[in-house]
Amino acid sequence: MLSSQLIQQIRRIEIRTRKLVNNSFAGEYHSVFKGRGMEFDEARPYQPGDEIRSIDWNVTARTGVPYIKEYVESRELTLMIMVDMSASADFGSVNRFKRELAAELAGVLAFAATNNNDKVGLMLFTDKVELFIPPRKGRKHVLRIIRDVLAFEPQHSGTDINLALETLNRLLKRRAVVFLISDFLDNPENYRTALSIANRKHDVIAVDLNDPLENGLGNVGIVALEDPESGHVVWADSSNAAWRNGFATRMATFQRAKYDSFVRAGVDRIHITTADDYMQPLNAFFEQRARRLRH
C-alpha cells in the first residue's frame, strides 16, 4: 500500500515532467532518436526518375503497369532506463536526494518515449540487479517506473555497473536507447569494457549524478565522513587546508578517470547535480546530438 506522501510525490513528478515534455522535450527526443530502419508503406505507379530496384514486381505483374514500393521510417524505439539504487543514491546536500533526481529524470525520459509511441523499460541495480521491468507503453507504465525509482527498497547497498551492463546485454535482444543514471561511484576500470560492449550493441548515454559536497568540503571543523555503501566511517579535520585540498584533488582525479571511461567507450555523458535544474544539461545534450546528426 502506497503512503499518501508517496502518492503526492509521484503526482508532483508526473505533473512537472509531463509539462516539461509537452512544452518542448518530446520534439527534441523525436528528432534525435529517430527510428532504426524502414518499413513498407505502399505501392504507387512508377514515375520517370524512380529507382528501378524499387519496382514492386508482384503488383507490376498483376496490373500490367509498373509500380514502385514506398517505405517509411520505422519510428518505434525501445528506451531502457537503468538506475543505480546503491546507498549513495539516498544522499543530497542541496535541493534533493539523488534518488529523487533520478525519479524525475526517469519521468521526463519515459513520458517523452510514450509521447512518441516508444516502449520504455526499467532496470534498478546495486551490486545486484534488483528489478527488471520489460519495455512497455502507456501512462500507467510510466507512473510505475517513477514509483519504483522512488519507493523500491533494494536488498543490497553496493555498486556493480559491470554486472548491470552485462545483464542488460543478455536480456535486451533488440537495439535500444539506454540511459544509465548513476553517480558512478565505482572503479571505472571495473565497468569500462562492459560499457564499451553495451554501447556497440545499443545507444548508451551516461547520466552522471553528482552532489556539490562530493567534490569538496568547506571549513566545518571535525566531521565524520561515512561511505553509505560500505558503512565505513572516517573522522576528518576539515579546518586543515591541506586535508581539504587533498580531498578535492582525489575527487578531481576520480572524476577525470570516470569521464575518461565514457570517452573510451564512445558514450555521451550528461552531468547533472542535485543543486541545479536538470533540464538545462538535458537540453544541451539533445542540441549537441542534433548538431551531430546534421553534420
PDB file of C-alpha atoms in Angstrom:
ATOM      1  CA  MET A   1       0.000   0.000   0.000  1.00  0.00           C
ATOM      2  CA  LEU A   2       1.445   3.338  -1.053  1.00  0.00           C
ATOM      3  CA  SER A   3       1.561   6.107   1.529  1.00  0.00           C
ATOM      4  CA  SER A   4      -0.323   9.343   0.808  1.00  0.00           C
ATOM      5  CA  GLN A   5       3.005  11.203   0.885  1.00  0.00           C
ATOM      6  CA  LEU A   6       4.473   8.924  -1.786  1.00  0.00           C
ATOM      7  CA  ILE A   7       1.338   9.210  -3.932  1.00  0.00           C
ATOM      8  CA  GLN A   8       1.571  13.005  -3.734  1.00  0.00           C
ATOM      9  CA  GLN A   9       5.265  12.898  -4.633  1.00  0.00           C
ATOM     10  CA  ILE A  10       4.578  10.686  -7.661  1.00  0.00           C
ATOM     11  CA  ARG A  11       1.774  13.015  -8.724  1.00  0.00           C
ATOM     12  CA  ARG A  12       4.021  16.091  -8.404  1.00  0.00           C
ATOM     13  CA  ILE A  13       6.678  14.435 -10.530  1.00  0.00           C
ATOM     14  CA  GLU A  14       4.081  13.392 -13.123  1.00  0.00           C
ATOM     15  CA  ILE A  15       2.695  16.925 -13.423  1.00  0.00           C
ATOM     16  CA  ARG A  16       6.150  18.513 -13.634  1.00  0.00           C
ATOM     17  CA  THR A  17       7.665  16.033 -16.075  1.00  0.00           C
ATOM     18  CA  ARG A  18       4.603  15.828 -18.352  1.00  0.00           C
ATOM     19  CA  LYS A  19       4.569  19.635 -18.560  1.00  0.00           C
ATOM     20  CA  LEU A  20       8.262  19.721 -19.462  1.00  0.00           C
ATOM     21  CA  VAL A  21       7.800  17.020 -22.092  1.00  0.00           C
ATOM     22  CA  ASN A  22       4.694  18.588 -23.630  1.00  0.00           C
ATOM     23  CA  ASN A  23       6.261  22.047 -23.787  1.00  0.00           C
ATOM     24  CA  SER A  24       9.456  21.181 -25.610  1.00  0.00           C
ATOM     25  CA  PHE A  25      11.187  17.964 -24.781  1.00  0.00           C
ATOM     26  CA  ALA A  26       9.127  15.482 -26.828  1.00  0.00           C
ATOM     27  CA  GLY A  27      10.087  17.179 -30.091  1.00  0.00           C
ATOM     28  CA  GLU A  28      13.774  17.127 -29.214  1.00  0.00           C
ATOM     29  CA  TYR A  29      13.537  13.463 -28.260  1.00  0.00           C
ATOM     30  CA  HIS A  30      11.799  12.627 -31.551  1.00  0.00           C
ATOM     31  CA  SER A  31      14.300  14.498 -33.710  1.00  0.00           C
ATOM     32  CA  VAL A  32      17.360  12.939 -32.066  1.00  0.00           C
ATOM     33  CA  PHE A  33      16.216   9.354 -31.527  1.00  0.00           C
ATOM     34  CA  LYS A  34      14.802   8.518 -34.924  1.00  0.00           C
ATOM     35  CA  GLY A  35      13.572   5.070 -35.821  1.00  0.00           C
ATOM     36  CA  ARG A  36      16.084   2.434 -36.808  1.00  0.00           C
ATOM     37  CA  GLY A  37      15.234   1.027 -40.223  1.00  0.00           C
ATOM     38  CA  MET A  38      12.416   1.328 -42.766  1.00  0.00           C
ATOM     39  CA  GLU A  39       9.129  -0.465 -43.241  1.00  0.00           C
ATOM     40  CA  PHE A  40       6.883  -0.907 -46.312  1.00  0.00           C
ATOM     41  CA  ASP A  41       4.181   1.751 -46.669  1.00  0.00           C
ATOM     42  CA  GLU A  42       2.501   1.373 -50.078  1.00  0.00           C
ATOM     43  CA  ALA A  43       2.960   0.678 -53.776  1.00  0.00           C
ATOM     44  CA  ARG A  44       2.444   3.542 -56.232  1.00  0.00           C
ATOM     45  CA  PRO A  45       2.674   3.875 -60.027  1.00  0.00           C
ATOM     46  CA  TYR A  46       6.176   4.241 -61.458  1.00  0.00           C
ATOM     47  CA  GLN A  47       7.290   7.740 -62.419  1.00  0.00           C
ATOM     48  CA  PRO A  48      10.264   8.703 -64.621  1.00  0.00           C
ATOM     49  CA  GLY A  49      13.362   9.020 -62.474  1.00  0.00           C
ATOM     50  CA  ASP A  50      12.291   6.421 -59.888  1.00  0.00           C
ATOM     51  CA  GLU A  51      14.851   3.834 -58.800  1.00  0.00           C
ATOM     52  CA  ILE A  52      14.433   0.695 -60.949  1.00  0.00           C
ATOM     53  CA  ARG A  53      15.425  -1.522 -57.987  1.00  0.00           C
ATOM     54  CA  SER A  54      12.326  -0.276 -56.103  1.00  0.00           C
ATOM     55  CA  ILE A  55       9.880  -1.763 -58.617  1.00  0.00           C
ATOM     56  CA  ASP A  56       7.249  -3.999 -56.962  1.00  0.00           C
ATOM     57  CA  TRP A  57       7.321  -6.868 -59.447  1.00  0.00           C
ATOM     58  CA  ASN A  58       4.303  -8.667 -57.936  1.00  0.00           C
ATOM     59  CA  VAL A  59       1.989  -5.644 -58.300  1.00  0.00           C
ATOM     60  CA  THR A  60       3.505  -4.820 -61.702  1.00  0.00           C
ATOM     61  CA  ALA A  61       2.816  -8.361 -62.974  1.00  0.00           C
ATOM     62  CA  ARG A  62      -0.716  -8.287 -61.587  1.00  0.00           C
ATOM     63  CA  THR A  63      -1.685  -4.891 -63.065  1.00  0.00           C
ATOM     64  CA  GLY A  64       0.470  -4.801 -66.176  1.00  0.00           C
ATOM     65  CA  VAL A  65       1.660  -1.313 -65.089  1.00  0.00           C
ATOM     66  CA  PRO A  66       4.999  -0.701 -63.321  1.00  0.00           C
ATOM     67  CA  TYR A  67       4.630   0.049 -59.592  1.00  0.00           C
ATOM     68  CA  ILE A  68       7.193   1.248 -57.035  1.00  0.00           C
ATOM     69  CA  LYS A  69       7.495   0.181 -53.384  1.00  0.00           C
ATOM     70  CA  GLU A  70       7.498   3.084 -50.938  1.00  0.00           C
ATOM     71  CA  TYR A  71       8.921   2.842 -47.441  1.00  0.00           C
ATOM     72  CA  VAL A  72       8.627   4.977 -44.325  1.00  0.00           C
ATOM     73  CA  GLU A  73      10.858   5.218 -41.317  1.00  0.00           C
ATOM     74  CA  SER A  74      10.066   2.700 -38.597  1.00  0.00           C
ATOM     75  CA  ARG A  75       9.581   5.111 -35.657  1.00  0.00           C
ATOM     76  CA  GLU A  76       9.157   2.767 -32.722  1.00  0.00           C
ATOM     77  CA  LEU A  77      12.161   2.543 -30.440  1.00  0.00           C
ATOM     78  CA  THR A  78      12.917   0.853 -27.169  1.00  0.00           C
ATOM     79  CA  LEU A  79      14.081   3.136 -24.376  1.00  0.00           C
ATOM     80  CA  MET A  80      15.745   1.476 -21.390  1.00  0.00           C
ATOM     81  CA  ILE A  81      16.292   3.401 -18.170  1.00  0.00           C
ATOM     82  CA  MET A  82      18.911   1.954 -15.819  1.00  0.00           C
ATOM     83  CA  VAL A  83      19.009   3.478 -12.337  1.00  0.00           C
ATOM     84  CA  ASP A  84      21.708   2.977  -9.726  1.00  0.00           C
ATOM     85  CA  MET A  85      19.918   2.280  -6.415  1.00  0.00           C
ATOM     86  CA  SER A  86      23.028   1.837  -4.266  1.00  0.00           C
ATOM     87  CA  ALA A  87      23.074   3.529  -0.859  1.00  0.00           C
ATOM     88  CA  SER A  88      24.767   6.662  -2.210  1.00  0.00           C
ATOM     89  CA  ALA A  89      21.541   7.446  -4.133  1.00  0.00           C
ATOM     90  CA  ASP A  90      19.965   8.456  -0.816  1.00  0.00           C
ATOM     91  CA  PHE A  91      22.348  11.387  -0.472  1.00  0.00           C
ATOM     92  CA  GLY A  92      21.826  15.029  -1.309  1.00  0.00           C
ATOM     93  CA  SER A  93      23.042  18.164   0.407  1.00  0.00           C
ATOM     94  CA  VAL A  94      21.231  20.863  -1.583  1.00  0.00           C
ATOM     95  CA  ASN A  95      17.768  20.591  -3.176  1.00  0.00           C
ATOM     96  CA  ARG A  96      17.022  16.859  -3.192  1.00  0.00           C
ATOM     97  CA  PHE A  97      18.422  13.395  -2.884  1.00  0.00           C
ATOM     98  CA  LYS A  98      19.979  11.771  -5.923  1.00  0.00           C
ATOM     99  CA  ARG A  99      17.198   9.186  -5.928  1.00  0.00           C
ATOM    100  CA  GLU A 100      14.540  11.916  -6.228  1.00  0.00           C
ATOM    101  CA  LEU A 101      16.521  13.493  -9.056  1.00  0.00           C
ATOM    102  CA  ALA A 102      16.757  10.091 -10.781  1.00  0.00           C
ATOM    103  CA  ALA A 103      12.967   9.647 -10.479  1.00  0.00           C
ATOM    104  CA  GLU A 104      12.317  12.990 -12.183  1.00  0.00           C
ATOM    105  CA  LEU A 105      14.796  12.213 -14.943  1.00  0.00           C
ATOM    106  CA  ALA A 106      13.192   8.803 -15.448  1.00  0.00           C
ATOM    107  CA  GLY A 107       9.784  10.514 -15.656  1.00  0.00           C
ATOM    108  CA  VAL A 108      10.886  13.044 -18.279  1.00  0.00           C
ATOM    109  CA  LEU A 109      12.541  10.398 -20.436  1.00  0.00           C
ATOM    110  CA  ALA A 110       9.705   7.875 -20.056  1.00  0.00           C
ATOM    111  CA  PHE A 111       6.955  10.390 -20.889  1.00  0.00           C
ATOM    112  CA  ALA A 112       8.959  11.599 -23.910  1.00  0.00           C
ATOM    113  CA  ALA A 113       9.192   7.993 -25.103  1.00  0.00           C
ATOM    114  CA  THR A 114       5.477   7.384 -24.511  1.00  0.00           C
ATOM    115  CA  ASN A 115       4.526  10.559 -26.402  1.00  0.00           C
ATOM    116  CA  ASN A 116       6.490   9.192 -29.361  1.00  0.00           C
ATOM    117  CA  ASN A 117       4.829   5.760 -29.109  1.00  0.00           C
ATOM    118  CA  ASP A 118       8.068   4.115 -27.977  1.00  0.00           C
ATOM    119  CA  LYS A 119       8.397   1.374 -25.411  1.00  0.00           C
ATOM    120  CA  VAL A 120      10.214   2.078 -22.167  1.00  0.00           C
ATOM    121  CA  GLY A 121      11.679  -0.338 -19.634  1.00  0.00           C
ATOM    122  CA  LEU A 122      13.442  -0.060 -16.284  1.00  0.00           C
ATOM    123  CA  MET A 123      16.355  -1.738 -14.549  1.00  0.00           C
ATOM    124  CA  LEU A 124      17.187  -0.985 -10.914  1.00  0.00           C
ATOM    125  CA  PHE A 125      20.572  -2.172  -9.738  1.00  0.00           C
ATOM    126  CA  THR A 126      23.035  -2.065  -6.851  1.00  0.00           C
ATOM    127  CA  ASP A 127      25.802  -4.645  -6.765  1.00  0.00           C
ATOM    128  CA  LYS A 128      22.978  -6.957  -7.905  1.00  0.00           C
ATOM    129  CA  VAL A 129      20.214  -6.463 -10.455  1.00  0.00           C
ATOM    130  CA  GLU A 130      17.348  -5.707  -8.090  1.00  0.00           C
ATOM    131  CA  LEU A 131      14.463  -5.216 -10.542  1.00  0.00           C
ATOM    132  CA  PHE A 132      13.891  -5.542 -14.289  1.00  0.00           C
ATOM    133  CA  ILE A 133      10.685  -4.273 -15.914  1.00  0.00           C
ATOM    134  CA  PRO A 134      10.408  -5.202 -19.613  1.00  0.00           C
ATOM    135  CA  PRO A 135       9.760  -2.337 -22.069  1.00  0.00           C
ATOM    136  CA  ARG A 136       6.092  -1.398 -22.472  1.00  0.00           C
ATOM    137  CA  LYS A 137       3.973   1.601 -23.431  1.00  0.00           C
ATOM    138  CA  GLY A 138       1.447   3.817 -21.671  1.00  0.00           C
ATOM    139  CA  ARG A 139       0.955   6.333 -18.869  1.00  0.00           C
ATOM    140  CA  LYS A 140       0.320   3.728 -16.160  1.00  0.00           C
ATOM    141  CA  HIS A 141       3.572   2.043 -17.068  1.00  0.00           C
ATOM    142  CA  VAL A 142       5.444   5.358 -16.765  1.00  0.00           C
ATOM    143  CA  LEU A 143       3.883   6.009 -13.346  1.00  0.00           C
ATOM    144  CA  ARG A 144       5.016   2.577 -12.211  1.00  0.00           C
ATOM    145  CA  ILE A 145       8.562   3.427 -13.299  1.00  0.00           C
ATOM    146  CA  ILE A 146       8.516   6.682 -11.285  1.00  0.00           C
ATOM    147  CA  ARG A 147       7.043   4.873  -8.282  1.00  0.00           C
ATOM    148  CA  ASP A 148       9.654   2.130  -8.349  1.00  0.00           C
ATOM    149  CA  VAL A 149      12.575   4.559  -8.585  1.00  0.00           C
ATOM    150  CA  LEU A 150      11.194   6.475  -5.589  1.00  0.00           C
ATOM    151  CA  ALA A 151       9.934   3.679  -3.374  1.00  0.00           C
ATOM    152  CA  PHE A 152      11.781   0.468  -4.227  1.00  0.00           C
ATOM    153  CA  GLU A 153      13.778  -0.865  -1.289  1.00  0.00           C
ATOM    154  CA  PRO A 154      16.943  -2.553  -2.596  1.00  0.00           C
ATOM    155  CA  GLN A 155      18.353  -5.580  -0.812  1.00  0.00           C
ATOM    156  CA  HIS A 156      21.962  -4.515  -1.310  1.00  0.00           C
ATOM    157  CA  SER A 157      23.892  -1.267  -0.883  1.00  0.00           C
ATOM    158  CA  GLY A 158      26.960  -1.540  -3.160  1.00  0.00           C
ATOM    159  CA  THR A 159      27.501  -0.665  -6.824  1.00  0.00           C
ATOM    160  CA  ASP A 160      28.359  -3.022  -9.706  1.00  0.00           C
ATOM    161  CA  ILE A 161      27.862  -1.230 -13.007  1.00  0.00           C
ATOM    162  CA  ASN A 162      29.651  -4.010 -14.883  1.00  0.00           C
ATOM    163  CA  LEU A 163      27.083  -6.594 -13.742  1.00  0.00           C
ATOM    164  CA  ALA A 164      24.180  -4.301 -14.656  1.00  0.00           C
ATOM    165  CA  LEU A 165      25.521  -3.750 -18.176  1.00  0.00           C
ATOM    166  CA  GLU A 166      26.251  -7.434 -18.725  1.00  0.00           C
ATOM    167  CA  THR A 167      22.686  -8.249 -17.639  1.00  0.00           C
ATOM    168  CA  LEU A 168      21.303  -5.612 -19.988  1.00  0.00           C
ATOM    169  CA  ASN A 169      23.203  -7.086 -22.926  1.00  0.00           C
ATOM    170  CA  ARG A 170      21.859 -10.522 -22.099  1.00  0.00           C
ATOM    171  CA  LEU A 171      18.213  -9.509 -21.642  1.00  0.00           C
ATOM    172  CA  LEU A 172      17.751  -6.976 -24.457  1.00  0.00           C
ATOM    173  CA  LYS A 173      17.984  -8.654 -27.849  1.00  0.00           C
ATOM    174  CA  ARG A 174      16.960  -5.624 -29.937  1.00  0.00           C
ATOM    175  CA  ARG A 175      18.916  -2.405 -30.149  1.00  0.00           C
ATOM    176  CA  ALA A 176      17.747   0.165 -27.598  1.00  0.00           C
ATOM    177  CA  VAL A 177      18.459   3.684 -26.407  1.00  0.00           C
ATOM    178  CA  VAL A 178      19.828   3.252 -22.874  1.00  0.00           C
ATOM    179  CA  PHE A 179      20.034   5.991 -20.257  1.00  0.00           C
ATOM    180  CA  LEU A 180      22.341   4.829 -17.461  1.00  0.00           C
ATOM    181  CA  ILE A 181      21.525   7.026 -14.426  1.00  0.00           C
ATOM    182  CA  SER A 182      24.156   6.728 -11.711  1.00  0.00           C
ATOM    183  CA  ASP A 183      26.673   8.627  -9.615  1.00  0.00           C
ATOM    184  CA  PHE A 184      29.226   6.108 -10.921  1.00  0.00           C
ATOM    185  CA  LEU A 185      30.851   5.680  -7.501  1.00  0.00           C
ATOM    186  CA  ASP A 186      32.544   2.548  -8.769  1.00  0.00           C
ATOM    187  CA  ASN A 187      36.029   1.886 -10.077  1.00  0.00           C
ATOM    188  CA  PRO A 188      35.916   2.966 -13.769  1.00  0.00           C
ATOM    189  CA  GLU A 189      38.288   0.106 -14.619  1.00  0.00           C
ATOM    190  CA  ASN A 190      35.601  -2.332 -13.466  1.00  0.00           C
ATOM    191  CA  TYR A 191      32.943  -1.298 -15.981  1.00  0.00           C
ATOM    192  CA  ARG A 192      34.866   0.265 -18.890  1.00  0.00           C
ATOM    193  CA  THR A 193      34.837  -2.870 -21.088  1.00  0.00           C
ATOM    194  CA  ALA A 194      31.178  -3.687 -20.394  1.00  0.00           C
ATOM    195  CA  LEU A 195      30.244  -0.081 -21.152  1.00  0.00           C
ATOM    196  CA  SER A 196      32.033  -0.246 -24.495  1.00  0.00           C
ATOM    197  CA  ILE A 197      30.346  -3.545 -25.419  1.00  0.00           C
ATOM    198  CA  ALA A 198      26.909  -2.238 -24.410  1.00  0.00           C
ATOM    199  CA  ASN A 199      27.414   0.911 -26.493  1.00  0.00           C
ATOM    200  CA  ARG A 200      28.286  -1.126 -29.580  1.00  0.00           C
ATOM    201  CA  LYS A 201      25.043  -3.058 -29.225  1.00  0.00           C
ATOM    202  CA  HIS A 202      22.883  -0.154 -28.038  1.00  0.00           C
ATOM    203  CA  ASP A 203      22.997   3.641 -27.857  1.00  0.00           C
ATOM    204  CA  VAL A 204      24.136   4.257 -24.276  1.00  0.00           C
ATOM    205  CA  ILE A 205      24.033   7.657 -22.596  1.00  0.00           C
ATOM    206  CA  ALA A 206      25.615   8.084 -19.154  1.00  0.00           C
ATOM    207  CA  VAL A 207      23.599  10.379 -16.878  1.00  0.00           C
ATOM    208  CA  ASP A 208      26.206  11.263 -14.256  1.00  0.00           C
ATOM    209  CA  LEU A 209      24.613  12.458 -10.988  1.00  0.00           C
ATOM    210  CA  ASN A 210      26.665  14.498  -8.573  1.00  0.00           C
ATOM    211  CA  ASP A 211      26.271  16.464  -5.342  1.00  0.00           C
ATOM    212  CA  PRO A 212      28.410  19.550  -4.612  1.00  0.00           C
ATOM    213  CA  LEU A 213      29.676  18.101  -1.307  1.00  0.00           C
ATOM    214  CA  GLU A 214      31.214  15.180  -3.195  1.00  0.00           C
ATOM    215  CA  ASN A 215      33.682  17.498  -4.900  1.00  0.00           C
ATOM    216  CA  GLY A 216      34.946  19.393  -1.886  1.00  0.00           C
ATOM    217  CA  LEU A 217      34.226  20.350   1.726  1.00  0.00           C
ATOM    218  CA  GLY A 218      34.371  23.779   3.291  1.00  0.00           C
ATOM    219  CA  ASN A 219      35.861  24.544   6.684  1.00  0.00           C
ATOM    220  CA  VAL A 220      33.268  22.999   9.021  1.00  0.00           C
ATOM    221  CA  GLY A 221      35.616  21.635  11.665  1.00  0.00           C
ATOM    222  CA  ILE A 222      35.752  17.985  12.706  1.00  0.00           C
ATOM    223  CA  VAL A 223      33.417  15.878  10.555  1.00  0.00           C
ATOM    224  CA  ALA A 224      32.512  12.212  10.286  1.00  0.00           C
ATOM    225  CA  LEU A 225      32.527  11.007   6.676  1.00  0.00           C
ATOM    226  CA  GLU A 226      30.594   7.796   6.103  1.00  0.00           C
ATOM    227  CA  ASP A 227      30.656   5.680   2.967  1.00  0.00           C
ATOM    228  CA  PRO A 228      26.939   4.813   2.668  1.00  0.00           C
ATOM    229  CA  GLU A 229      27.665   1.706   0.627  1.00  0.00           C
ATOM    230  CA  SER A 230      30.202   0.120   2.983  1.00  0.00           C
ATOM    231  CA  GLY A 231      29.273   1.876   6.223  1.00  0.00           C
ATOM    232  CA  HIS A 232      32.943   2.777   6.782  1.00  0.00           C
ATOM    233  CA  VAL A 233      33.365   5.994   8.812  1.00  0.00           C
ATOM    234  CA  VAL A 234      36.376   8.309   8.739  1.00  0.00           C
ATOM    235  CA  TRP A 235      36.836  11.324  11.017  1.00  0.00           C
ATOM    236  CA  ALA A 236      38.490  14.331   9.394  1.00  0.00           C
ATOM    237  CA  ASP A 237      39.501  17.839  10.365  1.00  0.00           C
ATOM    238  CA  SER A 238      38.084  19.996   7.567  1.00  0.00           C
ATOM    239  CA  SER A 239      39.705  23.088   9.112  1.00  0.00           C
ATOM    240  CA  ASN A 240      43.007  21.702   7.834  1.00  0.00           C
ATOM    241  CA  ALA A 241      43.607  23.338   4.438  1.00  0.00           C
ATOM    242  CA  ALA A 242      45.986  20.568   3.360  1.00  0.00           C
ATOM    243  CA  TRP A 243      43.318  17.938   4.059  1.00  0.00           C
ATOM    244  CA  ARG A 244      40.660  19.922   2.127  1.00  0.00           C
ATOM    245  CA  ASN A 245      42.990  20.342  -0.838  1.00  0.00           C
ATOM    246  CA  GLY A 246      43.899  16.660  -0.777  1.00  0.00           C
ATOM    247  CA  PHE A 247      40.222  15.665  -0.701  1.00  0.00           C
ATOM    248  CA  ALA A 248      39.400  17.947  -3.638  1.00  0.00           C
ATOM    249  CA  THR A 249      42.389  16.609  -5.605  1.00  0.00           C
ATOM    250  CA  ARG A 250      41.376  12.976  -5.049  1.00  0.00           C
ATOM    251  CA  MET A 251      37.819  13.686  -6.164  1.00  0.00           C
ATOM    252  CA  ALA A 252      39.015  15.585  -9.255  1.00  0.00           C
ATOM    253  CA  THR A 253      41.231  12.626 -10.170  1.00  0.00           C
ATOM    254  CA  PHE A 254      38.285  10.268  -9.773  1.00  0.00           C
ATOM    255  CA  GLN A 255      36.058  12.499 -11.933  1.00  0.00           C
ATOM    256  CA  ARG A 256      38.697  12.552 -14.705  1.00  0.00           C
ATOM    257  CA  ALA A 257      39.027   8.753 -14.619  1.00  0.00           C
ATOM    258  CA  LYS A 258      35.249   8.410 -14.792  1.00  0.00           C
ATOM    259  CA  TYR A 259      34.986  10.818 -17.717  1.00  0.00           C
ATOM    260  CA  ASP A 260      37.842   9.032 -19.488  1.00  0.00           C
ATOM    261  CA  SER A 261      35.918   5.758 -19.267  1.00  0.00           C
ATOM    262  CA  PHE A 262      32.958   7.382 -21.068  1.00  0.00           C
ATOM    263  CA  VAL A 263      35.193   8.791 -23.793  1.00  0.00           C
ATOM    264  CA  ARG A 264      36.954   5.473 -24.377  1.00  0.00           C
ATOM    265  CA  ALA A 265      33.625   3.663 -24.648  1.00  0.00           C
ATOM    266  CA  GLY A 266      32.255   6.290 -27.057  1.00  0.00           C
ATOM    267  CA  VAL A 267      29.441   7.102 -24.647  1.00  0.00           C
ATOM    268  CA  ASP A 268      27.834  10.542 -24.345  1.00  0.00           C
ATOM    269  CA  ARG A 269      27.734  11.929 -20.804  1.00  0.00           C
ATOM    270  CA  ILE A 270      25.137  14.236 -19.234  1.00  0.00           C
ATOM    271  CA  HIS A 271      26.424  15.741 -15.990  1.00  0.00           C
ATOM    272  CA  ILE A 272      23.632  16.722 -13.569  1.00  0.00           C
ATOM    273  CA  THR A 273      23.912  17.914  -9.972  1.00  0.00           C
ATOM    274  CA  THR A 274      21.381  17.946  -7.137  1.00  0.00           C
ATOM    275  CA  ALA A 275      21.890  21.728  -6.920  1.00  0.00           C
ATOM    276  CA  ASP A 276      20.814  22.658 -10.452  1.00  0.00           C
ATOM    277  CA  ASP A 277      17.870  22.406 -12.831  1.00  0.00           C
ATOM    278  CA  TYR A 278      18.282  19.174 -14.799  1.00  0.00           C
ATOM    279  CA  MET A 279      16.556  20.452 -17.952  1.00  0.00           C
ATOM    280  CA  GLN A 280      19.473  22.670 -18.953  1.00  0.00           C
ATOM    281  CA  PRO A 281      22.019  19.829 -19.274  1.00  0.00           C
ATOM    282  CA  LEU A 282      19.356  17.572 -20.840  1.00  0.00           C
ATOM    283  CA  ASN A 283      18.519  20.168 -23.473  1.00  0.00           C
ATOM    284  CA  ALA A 284      22.220  20.824 -24.089  1.00  0.00           C
ATOM    285  CA  PHE A 285      22.723  17.109 -24.735  1.00  0.00           C
ATOM    286  CA  PHE A 286      19.873  16.956 -27.253  1.00  0.00           C
ATOM    287  CA  GLU A 287      21.093  20.084 -29.039  1.00  0.00           C
ATOM    288  CA  GLN A 288      24.573  18.576 -29.271  1.00  0.00           C
ATOM    289  CA  ARG A 289      23.131  15.328 -30.644  1.00  0.00           C
ATOM    290  CA  ALA A 290      21.017  17.240 -33.178  1.00  0.00           C
ATOM    291  CA  ARG A 291      24.080  19.176 -34.450  1.00  0.00           C
ATOM    292  CA  ARG A 292      25.991  15.929 -34.784  1.00  0.00           C
ATOM    293  CA  LEU A 293      23.190  14.370 -36.827  1.00  0.00           C
ATOM    294  CA  ARG A 294      23.043  17.386 -39.152  1.00  0.00           C
ATOM    295  CA  HIS A 295      26.752  17.072 -39.887  1.00  0.00           C
TER     296      HIS A 295
END
